[in-house]
Amino acid sequence: MSEIRNTNGGTPQMKAVAIVCGALAFAAGSVMSSGFGGYAPDAFANPITPLPFAPAGYAFSIWGVIFIALILNAFYGLIKRDTNAEWDATRWPLFVTQVIGAAWIGIAQVSPMIATVLIWVMLAGALLALRSAMKTRDVWWLQVPLGLLAGWLTAACWVATTTTLVGSFAAISPVVGSWIGLVGALVTALALLRALPQPALGAAVVWALIGVIVTDLSGPMAFLVATILGTAVVAIMTLATLRRA
């Protein structure tokens, strides 16, 4: 493991502390809020109805796993990897994601449009952090927490975008919007798994897609079949990355 020399007054340690604070704030932002069950239907120009491309409520329980993983990652990084250069490279992008995430539910309740833009910024931060994490050998302490975060945000970005499109443009029906979201999520997930072959990323996407399948068990058959097939493709690619890990 490489370490940062000439730390300029302890900047790496300060960033490690910032990540601890960010992880705790991220989790607290969810715990202290009333929870998030999706954008309010009347928050858009065109009131939205439940969309086919939306995970069942139970799927959001993955946030509990993500928060615990990020908190463990933060404290391990502070105690064991505070001056490690490879860990340090992940910290500012991850911190940006955490800070936005801490306030995201409150923002989403006020302005879904802004929240949709910000969740893409969160994903960008998570991916930049994961890209740096992939250069380390700390799989469980670093790569897995960031992979879970990036994978779930990949699905969440497209759910948020789909909802915003349907709510903002009358010409886009819930079904058409859901097809856009499904295709976008699958293409994004497969591209990311190719560029960043971390199984946790794929596992989080598969978890989200299974939640969509549960939602659509009594929904449009064509969309249900497409979601099942798409989930299978992501799962197969995830298993392929697992064998290479």
Backbone as numpy.savetxt, mean C-alpha at the origin, in Angstrom:
# Nx Ny Nz CAx CAy CAz Cx Cy Cz
27.30 -5.58 6.22 26.46 -4.39 6.22 27.34 -3.14 6.22
27.09 -2.23 5.31 27.86 -0.99 5.27 27.28 0.01 6.25
28.18 0.82 6.83 27.74 1.84 7.76 28.10 3.21 7.23
27.32 4.20 7.66 27.57 5.57 7.25 28.66 6.14 8.14
29.66 6.68 7.52 30.71 7.37 8.25 30.51 8.88 8.06
31.12 9.65 8.93 30.92 11.10 8.89 29.43 11.44 8.91
28.82 11.08 9.99 27.36 11.14 10.09 26.79 12.55 10.21
27.67 13.59 10.20 27.19 14.98 10.21 26.25 15.25 11.37
26.76 15.00 12.58 25.95 15.33 13.75 24.88 14.33 14.05
25.03 13.12 13.56 24.06 12.07 13.91 22.82 12.06 13.06
22.89 12.58 11.83 21.72 12.61 10.96 21.09 11.24 10.74
21.84 10.19 10.48 21.21 8.87 10.30 20.42 8.43 11.53
20.97 8.68 12.73 20.25 8.31 13.95 18.96 9.13 14.08
19.03 10.40 13.70 17.83 11.23 13.75 16.77 10.71 12.80
17.19 10.26 11.62 16.23 9.70 10.68 15.64 8.40 11.20
16.46 7.61 11.89 15.95 6.37 12.48 14.90 6.68 13.54
15.15 7.73 14.32 14.15 8.16 15.31 12.88 8.65 14.62
13.07 9.38 13.52 11.91 9.89 12.77 11.04 8.75 12.25
11.67 7.66 11.84 10.91 6.51 11.34 10.11 5.87 12.47
10.68 5.80 13.66 9.93 5.29 14.81 8.70 6.17 15.06
8.92 7.48 15.09 7.80 8.41 15.30 6.77 8.29 14.18
7.27 8.16 12.93 6.35 8.05 11.80 5.52 6.78 11.86
6.15 5.66 12.24 5.42 4.39 12.31 4.34 4.45 13.39
4.68 5.03 14.53 3.70 5.14 15.62 2.56 6.09 15.24
2.90 7.20 14.58 1.87 8.15 14.16 0.97 7.55 13.10
1.55 6.80 12.17 0.78 6.13 11.12 -0.27 5.21 11.73
0.17 4.38 12.68 -0.77 3.46 13.33 -1.79 4.23 14.16
-1.33 5.25 14.89 -2.24 6.02 15.74 -3.29 6.75 14.93
-2.91 7.21 13.72 -3.86 7.90 12.88 -5.05 7.04 12.52
-4.82 5.74 12.40 -5.91 4.81 12.12 -6.69 4.46 13.38
-5.96 4.19 14.45 -6.61 3.77 15.70 -7.47 4.88 16.27
-6.99 6.11 16.18 -7.68 7.24 16.80 -8.80 7.80 15.94
-8.87 7.38 14.70 -9.95 7.85 13.83 -11.15 6.92 13.99
-12.21 7.28 13.31 -13.41 6.44 13.35 -13.33 5.29 12.35
-12.17 5.15 11.73 -12.00 4.09 10.73 -12.37 4.59 9.36
-12.03 3.81 8.35 -12.31 4.23 6.98 -12.98 3.09 6.24
-14.21 3.30 5.87 -14.95 2.28 5.15 -15.19 2.64 3.70
-14.39 3.57 3.18 -14.57 4.02 1.81 -15.02 5.46 1.77
-14.87 6.08 0.61 -15.30 7.46 0.45 -16.82 7.56 0.64
-17.26 8.69 1.18 -18.69 8.91 1.36 -19.37 9.00 -0.02
-20.48 8.29 -0.20 -21.14 8.28 -1.52 -21.52 9.67 -2.01
-21.85 10.59 -1.09 -22.31 11.92 -1.50 -21.17 12.94 -1.56
-19.92 12.44 -1.53 -18.78 13.36 -1.57 -18.40 13.75 -3.00
-19.10 13.20 -3.98 -18.77 13.43 -5.39 -19.93 14.09 -6.11
-19.62 14.61 -7.29 -20.66 15.22 -8.12 -21.72 14.20 -8.48
-21.29 12.95 -8.71 -22.22 11.86 -9.00 -22.17 10.87 -7.83
-23.20 10.85 -6.98 -23.19 9.94 -5.83 -22.90 8.51 -6.28
-21.97 7.86 -5.61 -21.52 6.54 -6.03 -22.28 5.44 -5.30
-22.39 4.33 -5.97 -22.95 3.12 -5.38 -21.79 2.16 -5.13
-21.97 1.11 -4.34 -20.88 0.15 -4.12 -20.32 -0.38 -5.45
-19.02 -0.37 -5.58 -18.36 -0.76 -6.82 -17.95 -2.22 -6.79
-17.97 -2.90 -7.94 -17.45 -4.27 -7.99 -15.98 -4.35 -7.59
-15.20 -3.33 -7.95 -13.77 -3.34 -7.62 -13.56 -2.67 -6.26
-13.90 -3.39 -5.22 -13.71 -2.91 -3.85 -13.59 -4.13 -2.95
-12.53 -4.22 -2.15 -12.36 -5.39 -1.27 -13.43 -5.44 -0.20
-13.79 -6.64 0.21 -14.70 -6.82 1.34 -14.07 -6.21 2.59
-14.92 -5.82 3.53 -14.46 -5.11 4.71 -13.36 -5.82 5.49
-13.45 -7.16 5.58 -12.47 -7.89 6.37 -11.05 -7.72 5.84
-10.92 -7.46 4.52 -9.60 -7.38 3.91 -8.76 -6.24 4.50
-9.44 -5.20 5.00 -8.71 -4.06 5.54 -8.02 -4.38 6.85
-8.28 -5.56 7.41 -7.58 -5.98 8.63 -6.08 -6.13 8.39
-5.66 -6.20 7.14 -4.23 -6.30 6.85 -3.48 -5.08 7.37
-4.17 -3.97 7.56 -3.50 -2.79 8.10 -2.92 -3.08 9.48
-3.61 -3.91 10.27 -3.06 -4.27 11.57 -1.71 -4.94 11.45
-1.60 -5.86 10.50 -0.33 -6.55 10.25 0.72 -5.56 9.77
0.33 -4.67 8.85 1.27 -3.69 8.31 1.78 -2.76 9.41
0.88 -2.27 10.25 1.30 -1.36 11.30 2.27 -2.04 12.27
1.97 -3.25 12.66 2.87 -3.98 13.57 4.22 -4.19 12.91
4.20 -4.60 11.63 5.46 -4.83 10.90 6.28 -3.55 10.80
5.63 -2.42 10.53 6.35 -1.16 10.40 6.92 -0.69 11.74
6.18 -0.91 12.81 6.68 -0.53 14.13 7.88 -1.39 14.52
7.80 -2.70 14.29 8.94 -3.58 14.57 10.14 -3.18 13.71
9.87 -2.90 12.44 10.93 -2.45 11.53 11.60 -1.18 12.05
10.79 -0.24 12.52 11.32 1.04 12.98 12.22 0.87 14.21
11.77 0.10 15.18 12.56 -0.07 16.39 13.81 -0.91 16.12
13.69 -1.92 15.28 14.87 -2.71 14.92 15.89 -1.83 14.19
15.40 -1.01 13.29 16.30 -0.12 12.56 16.99 0.88 13.47
16.25 1.38 14.47 16.84 2.33 15.41 17.90 1.66 16.28
17.61 0.45 16.73 18.51 -0.21 17.68 19.68 -0.91 16.99
19.40 -1.55 15.86 20.41 -2.40 15.21 21.00 -1.83 13.93
20.29 -0.94 13.24 20.74 -0.49 11.93 20.71 1.04 11.81
20.94 1.72 12.93 20.79 3.17 12.90 21.78 3.86 11.96
22.99 3.33 11.84 23.98 3.96 10.95 24.24 3.15 9.68
23.40 2.18 9.41 23.57 1.36 8.21 23.14 2.15 6.98
24.03 2.24 6.00 23.76 3.06 4.82 22.57 2.56 4.01
22.42 1.24 3.90 21.33 0.68 3.10 19.99 0.95 3.77
19.91 0.80 5.06 18.68 1.14 5.78 18.41 2.63 5.69
19.46 3.42 5.83 19.29 4.87 5.82 18.66 5.35 4.51
18.99 4.67 3.41 18.46 5.07 2.11 16.94 4.89 2.01
16.38 4.05 2.87 14.92 3.81 2.83 14.15 4.84 3.63
14.82 5.60 4.47 14.10 6.29 5.55 13.29 7.51 5.11
13.86 8.41 4.31 13.06 9.58 3.94 11.83 9.22 3.10
11.96 8.36 2.09 10.74 7.99 1.35 9.69 7.33 2.24
10.14 6.45 3.14 9.19 5.79 4.04 8.56 6.80 4.99
9.35 7.75 5.47 8.82 8.75 6.39 7.73 9.59 5.72
7.93 9.95 4.46 6.90 10.70 3.73 5.60 9.91 3.68
5.71 8.62 3.38 4.52 7.77 3.33 3.84 7.71 4.69
4.63 7.56 5.75 4.06 7.46 7.09 3.36 8.74 7.52
3.98 9.87 7.24 3.39 11.15 7.64 2.06 11.39 6.92
2.05 11.15 5.62 0.79 11.30 4.87 -0.24 10.29 5.39
0.21 9.07 5.62 -0.70 8.03 6.10 -1.33 8.36 7.43
-0.59 9.05 8.29 -1.12 9.40 9.61 -2.33 10.34 9.50
-2.35 11.16 8.45 -3.44 12.12 8.28 -4.43 11.71 7.20
-4.18 10.58 6.54 -4.92 10.29 5.31 -6.41 10.08 5.54
-6.78 9.37 6.59 -8.21 9.10 6.81 -8.97 10.41 7.00
-8.40 11.33 7.77 -9.05 12.61 7.97 -9.19 13.38 6.67
-8.16 13.34 5.84 -8.22 14.02 4.54 -9.28 13.37 3.65
-9.33 12.04 3.66 -10.28 11.32 2.80 -11.73 11.64 3.17
-11.98 11.94 4.43 -13.34 12.26 4.85 -13.75 13.65 4.42
-12.76 14.49 4.11 -13.04 15.87 3.70 -12.95 16.04 2.19
-11.90 15.47 1.58 -11.68 15.65 0.15 -11.16 14.36 -0.48
-12.05 13.54 -1.02 -11.61 12.31 -1.68 -10.64 12.56 -2.82
-10.79 13.65 -3.54 -9.90 13.94 -4.67 -8.46 14.12 -4.18
-8.29 14.94 -3.14 -6.95 15.14 -2.59 -6.41 13.84 -2.01
-7.28 13.09 -1.34 -6.86 11.83 -0.75 -6.39 10.85 -1.81
-7.04 10.85 -2.97 -6.64 9.95 -4.05 -5.25 10.32 -4.57
-4.98 11.61 -4.72 -3.65 12.05 -5.15 -2.61 11.65 -4.10
-2.94 11.86 -2.84 -1.98 11.59 -1.77 -1.68 10.10 -1.60
-2.65 9.24 -1.89 -2.36 7.81 -1.72 -1.38 7.34 -2.80
-1.40 7.99 -3.96 -0.38 7.69 -4.96 1.00 8.18 -4.51
1.04 9.31 -3.83 2.31 9.79 -3.27 2.80 8.80 -2.21
1.89 8.28 -1.39 2.26 7.27 -0.40 2.86 6.04 -1.07
2.24 5.61 -2.15 2.76 4.45 -2.87 4.14 4.73 -3.43
4.33 5.91 -3.99 5.65 6.27 -4.53 6.71 6.21 -3.45
6.41 6.74 -2.28 7.36 6.69 -1.18 7.66 5.27 -0.75
6.62 4.45 -0.66 6.81 3.05 -0.25 7.67 2.29 -1.27
7.46 2.57 -2.55 8.23 1.88 -3.60 9.68 2.32 -3.62
9.92 3.60 -3.41 11.30 4.08 -3.34 12.03 3.44 -2.15
11.33 3.35 -1.04 11.93 2.72 0.13 12.19 1.24 -0.11
11.23 0.56 -0.75 11.39 -0.87 -1.02 12.53 -1.11 -2.00
12.68 -0.24 -2.99 13.77 -0.40 -3.95 15.12 -0.38 -3.24
15.28 0.51 -2.29 16.52 0.54 -1.51 16.62 -0.67 -0.59
15.50 -1.09 -0.03 15.50 -2.24 0.88 15.92 -3.53 0.17
15.61 -3.62 -1.12 15.94 -4.83 -1.86 17.45 -5.04 -2.00
18.23 -4.01 -1.70 19.68 -4.12 -1.78 20.28 -4.71 -0.50
19.45 -4.91 0.52 19.95 -5.43 1.79 19.64 -6.92 1.91
20.19 -7.53 2.95 19.87 -8.93 3.26 18.87 -9.05 4.40
18.38 -7.93 4.88 17.40 -7.93 5.97 16.00 -8.13 5.39
15.67 -9.37 5.10 14.40 -9.67 4.45 13.23 -9.42 5.40
13.24 -10.07 6.56 12.09 -10.02 7.44 11.94 -8.69 8.16
13.07 -8.08 8.52 12.99 -6.83 9.27 12.77 -5.61 8.39
13.14 -5.69 7.12 13.06 -4.52 6.25 12.24 -4.76 4.99
12.59 -5.77 4.20 11.91 -5.97 2.93 10.44 -6.35 3.09
10.15 -7.25 4.02 8.77 -7.72 4.17 7.83 -6.60 4.63
8.17 -5.82 5.68 7.26 -4.72 6.06 7.00 -3.74 4.92
8.07 -3.37 4.21 7.90 -2.42 3.11 7.15 -3.05 1.94
7.38 -4.35 1.71 6.66 -5.04 0.64 5.17 -5.11 0.91
4.80 -5.43 2.15 3.38 -5.47 2.51 2.73 -4.10 2.33
3.42 -3.06 2.78 2.90 -1.70 2.64 2.72 -1.34 1.17
3.75 -1.58 0.36 3.68 -1.22 -1.06 2.62 -2.03 -1.78
2.50 -3.31 -1.45 1.51 -4.15 -2.12 0.09 -3.72 -1.83
-0.21 -3.47 -0.56 -1.57 -3.04 -0.23 -1.87 -1.68 -0.84
-0.89 -0.77 -0.79 -1.11 0.56 -1.38 -1.32 0.48 -2.88
-0.68 -0.50 -3.54 -0.89 -0.69 -4.98 -2.36 -0.94 -5.28
-2.96 -1.84 -4.52 -4.39 -2.12 -4.70 -5.23 -0.93 -4.27
-4.88 -0.33 -3.13 -5.67 0.78 -2.60 -5.68 1.97 -3.54
-4.55 2.23 -4.20 -4.49 3.35 -5.14 -5.51 3.19 -6.26
-5.61 1.97 -6.77 -6.54 1.76 -7.87 -7.99 1.73 -7.41
-8.25 1.26 -6.20 -9.61 1.34 -5.66 -10.01 2.80 -5.49
-9.10 3.61 -4.91 -9.39 5.03 -4.73 -9.58 5.73 -6.06
-8.73 5.42 -7.03 -8.83 6.05 -8.35 -10.12 5.66 -9.05
-10.47 4.39 -8.96 -11.73 3.92 -9.56 -12.92 4.66 -8.98
-12.95 4.75 -7.66 -14.07 5.42 -6.99 -14.14 6.89 -7.39
-12.99 7.54 -7.47 -12.96 8.95 -7.83 -13.41 9.16 -9.28
-12.99 8.29 -10.18 -13.41 8.40 -11.57 -14.92 8.24 -11.71
-15.45 7.22 -11.07 -16.90 6.97 -11.16 -17.69 8.11 -10.53
-17.18 8.64 -9.41 -17.89 9.72 -8.74 -17.77 11.06 -9.45
-16.75 11.21 -10.28 -16.50 12.50 -10.92 -17.02 12.60 -12.34
-17.17 11.47 -13.01 -17.59 11.48 -14.42 -18.82 10.58 -14.60
-19.91 11.20 -14.96 -21.17 10.46 -15.12 -21.06 9.42 -16.23
-20.17 9.65 -17.19 -20.06 8.71 -18.31 -19.40 7.40 -17.91
-18.74 7.37 -16.76 -18.06 6.15 -16.30 -18.94 5.46 -15.27
-19.51 4.34 -15.66 -20.38 3.59 -14.75 -19.55 2.83 -13.73
-20.17 2.37 -12.64 -19.44 1.58 -11.66 -18.76 0.35 -12.26
-19.43 -0.30 -13.20 -18.84 -1.51 -13.81 -17.66 -1.15 -14.69
-17.83 -0.13 -15.54 -16.72 0.29 -16.41 -15.55 0.77 -15.57
-15.83 1.58 -14.56 -14.77 2.06 -13.68 -14.05 0.92 -12.99
-14.81 -0.10 -12.60 -14.19 -1.25 -11.93 -13.29 -2.03 -12.87
-13.66 -2.15 -14.12 -12.78 -2.80 -15.09 -11.47 -2.01 -15.25
-11.59 -0.68 -15.28 -10.38 0.15 -15.37 -9.50 -0.10 -14.14
-10.11 -0.13 -12.97 -9.36 -0.36 -11.74 -8.71 -1.72 -11.69
-9.45 -2.75 -12.10 -8.91 -4.11 -12.07 -7.72 -4.24 -13.01
-7.88 -3.78 -14.25 -6.78 -3.88 -15.21 -5.59 -3.06 -14.73
-5.85 -1.86 -14.24 -4.76 -1.03 -13.75 -4.02 -1.67 -12.59
-4.76 -2.25 -11.66 -4.14 -2.89 -10.51 -3.31 -4.10 -10.92
-3.83 -4.91 -11.84 -3.11 -6.10 -12.28 -1.83 -5.73 -13.03
-1.93 -4.78 -13.94 -0.76 -4.36 -14.71 0.30 -3.77 -13.78
-0.14 -2.93 -12.85 0.79 -2.31 -11.91 1.46 -3.36 -11.03
0.67 -4.28 -10.49 1.20 -5.30 -9.60 2.22 -6.19 -10.31
1.90 -6.61 -11.52 2.81 -7.48 -12.26 4.10 -6.75 -12.63
3.97 -5.47 -13.01 5.16 -4.69 -13.33 6.05 -4.50 -12.10
5.42 -4.26 -10.96 6.19 -4.07 -9.73 6.86 -5.36 -9.28
6.17 -6.47 -9.42 6.77 -7.75 -9.04 7.96 -8.08 -9.93
7.90 -7.64 -11.15 9.04 -7.86 -12.04 10.22 -6.98 -11.65
9.91 -5.72 -11.29 10.98 -4.77 -10.95 11.48 -4.96 -9.52
10.56 -5.30 -8.62 10.89 -5.46 -7.19 10.35 -6.81 -6.72
11.06 -7.89 -7.01 10.54 -9.23 -6.72 10.57 -9.59 -5.23
9.73 -8.91 -4.46 9.58 -9.20 -3.04 8.22 -9.86 -2.83
8.19 -11.12 -2.38 6.93 -11.86 -2.26 5.87 -11.16 -1.42
6.28 -10.41 -0.40 5.30 -9.74 0.45 4.46 -8.74 -0.34
5.06 -8.10 -1.33 4.31 -7.17 -2.17 3.19 -7.91 -2.90
3.55 -9.02 -3.53 2.55 -9.81 -4.25 1.49 -10.37 -3.32
1.90 -10.80 -2.12 0.95 -11.39 -1.17 -0.10 -10.36 -0.76
0.31 -9.11 -0.55 -0.64 -8.08 -0.16 -1.62 -7.78 -1.28
-1.13 -7.77 -2.53 -2.03 -7.55 -3.66 -3.02 -8.70 -3.78
-2.54 -9.93 -3.64 -3.42 -11.10 -3.71 -4.48 -11.03 -2.63
-4.08 -10.63 -1.43 -5.04 -10.49 -0.32 -6.15 -9.50 -0.70
-5.75 -8.37 -1.29 -6.74 -7.38 -1.69 -7.67 -7.92 -2.78
-7.10 -8.62 -3.75 -7.91 -9.16 -4.85 -8.87 -10.25 -4.37
-8.44 -11.04 -3.41 -9.35 -12.03 -2.83 -10.53 -11.32 -2.16
-10.23 -10.19 -1.51 -11.31 -9.39 -0.93 -12.29 -8.89 -1.97
-11.77 -8.54 -3.15 -12.65 -8.13 -4.26 -13.50 -9.31 -4.73
-12.88 -10.48 -4.80 -13.63 -11.67 -5.21 -14.79 -11.93 -4.25
-14.53 -11.81 -2.96 -15.58 -12.02 -1.96 -16.71 -11.02 -2.16
-16.36 -9.79 -2.45 -17.37 -8.76 -2.70 -18.26 -9.13 -3.88
-17.67 -9.76 -4.90 -18.38 -9.98 -6.16 -18.91 -11.40 -6.34
-18.99 -12.16 -5.28 -19.51 -13.53 -5.41 -20.93 -13.55 -5.97
-21.67 -12.49 -5.71 -23.02 -12.40 -6.27 -23.12 -11.23 -7.24
-21.97 -10.80 -7.75 -21.94 -9.66 -8.67 -21.82 -10.08 -10.12
-21.35 -9.17 -10.98 -21.22 -9.47 -12.41 -20.28 -10.66 -12.64
-20.77 -11.68 -13.34 -20.00 -12.92 -13.51 -18.70 -12.69 -14.28
-18.76 -11.90 -15.35 -17.56 -11.67 -16.16 -16.47 -11.00 -15.32
-16.87 -10.03 -14.50 -15.89 -9.33 -13.67 -15.33 -10.27 -12.60
-16.18 -11.10 -12.03 -15.73 -12.06 -11.02 -14.71 -13.03 -11.60
-15.01 -13.58 -12.78 -14.09 -14.52 -13.41 -12.76 -13.84 -13.75
-12.84 -12.62 -14.26 -11.61 -11.89 -14.60 -10.77 -11.63 -13.35
-11.44 -11.30 -12.25 -10.71 -11.05 -11.00 -10.05 -12.32 -10.49
-10.76 -13.44 -10.58 -10.19 -14.72 -10.15 -8.96 -15.07 -10.99
-9.08 -14.92 -12.31 -7.95 -15.23 -13.18 -6.78 -14.28 -12.92
-7.08 -13.00 -12.76 -6.03 -12.04 -12.48 -5.33 -12.32 -11.16
-6.11 -12.71 -10.15 -5.54 -13.05 -8.85 -4.61 -14.25 -8.98
-5.02 -15.22 -9.77 -4.20 -16.41 -9.97 -2.87 -16.05 -10.63
-2.91 -15.15 -11.60 -1.67 -14.74 -12.28 -0.73 -14.05 -11.30
-1.26 -13.13 -10.49 -0.43 -12.43 -9.50 0.12 -13.43 -8.49
-0.71 -14.39 -8.08 -0.26 -15.40 -7.11 0.87 -16.25 -7.68
0.75 -16.64 -8.94 1.79 -17.45 -9.58 3.10 -16.67 -9.66
3.01 -15.39 -10.05 4.22 -14.59 -10.13 4.82 -14.37 -8.74
3.95 -14.23 -7.73 4.44 -14.08 -6.36 5.19 -15.33 -5.92
4.65 -16.49 -6.22 5.33 -17.74 -5.88 6.67 -17.85 -6.60
6.71 -17.35 -7.82 7.98 -17.39 -8.57 9.03 -16.52 -7.89
8.62 -15.35 -7.37 9.56 -14.50 -6.66 9.99 -15.15 -5.34
9.08 -15.91 -4.73 9.40 -16.60 -3.48 10.48 -17.64 -3.69
10.41 -18.32 -4.81 11.42 -19.36 -5.11 12.78 -18.73 -5.37
12.76 -17.46 -5.88 14.03 -16.80 -6.16 14.62 -16.12 -4.94
13.76 -15.91 -3.92 14.21 -15.18 -2.75 15.23 -15.97 -1.95
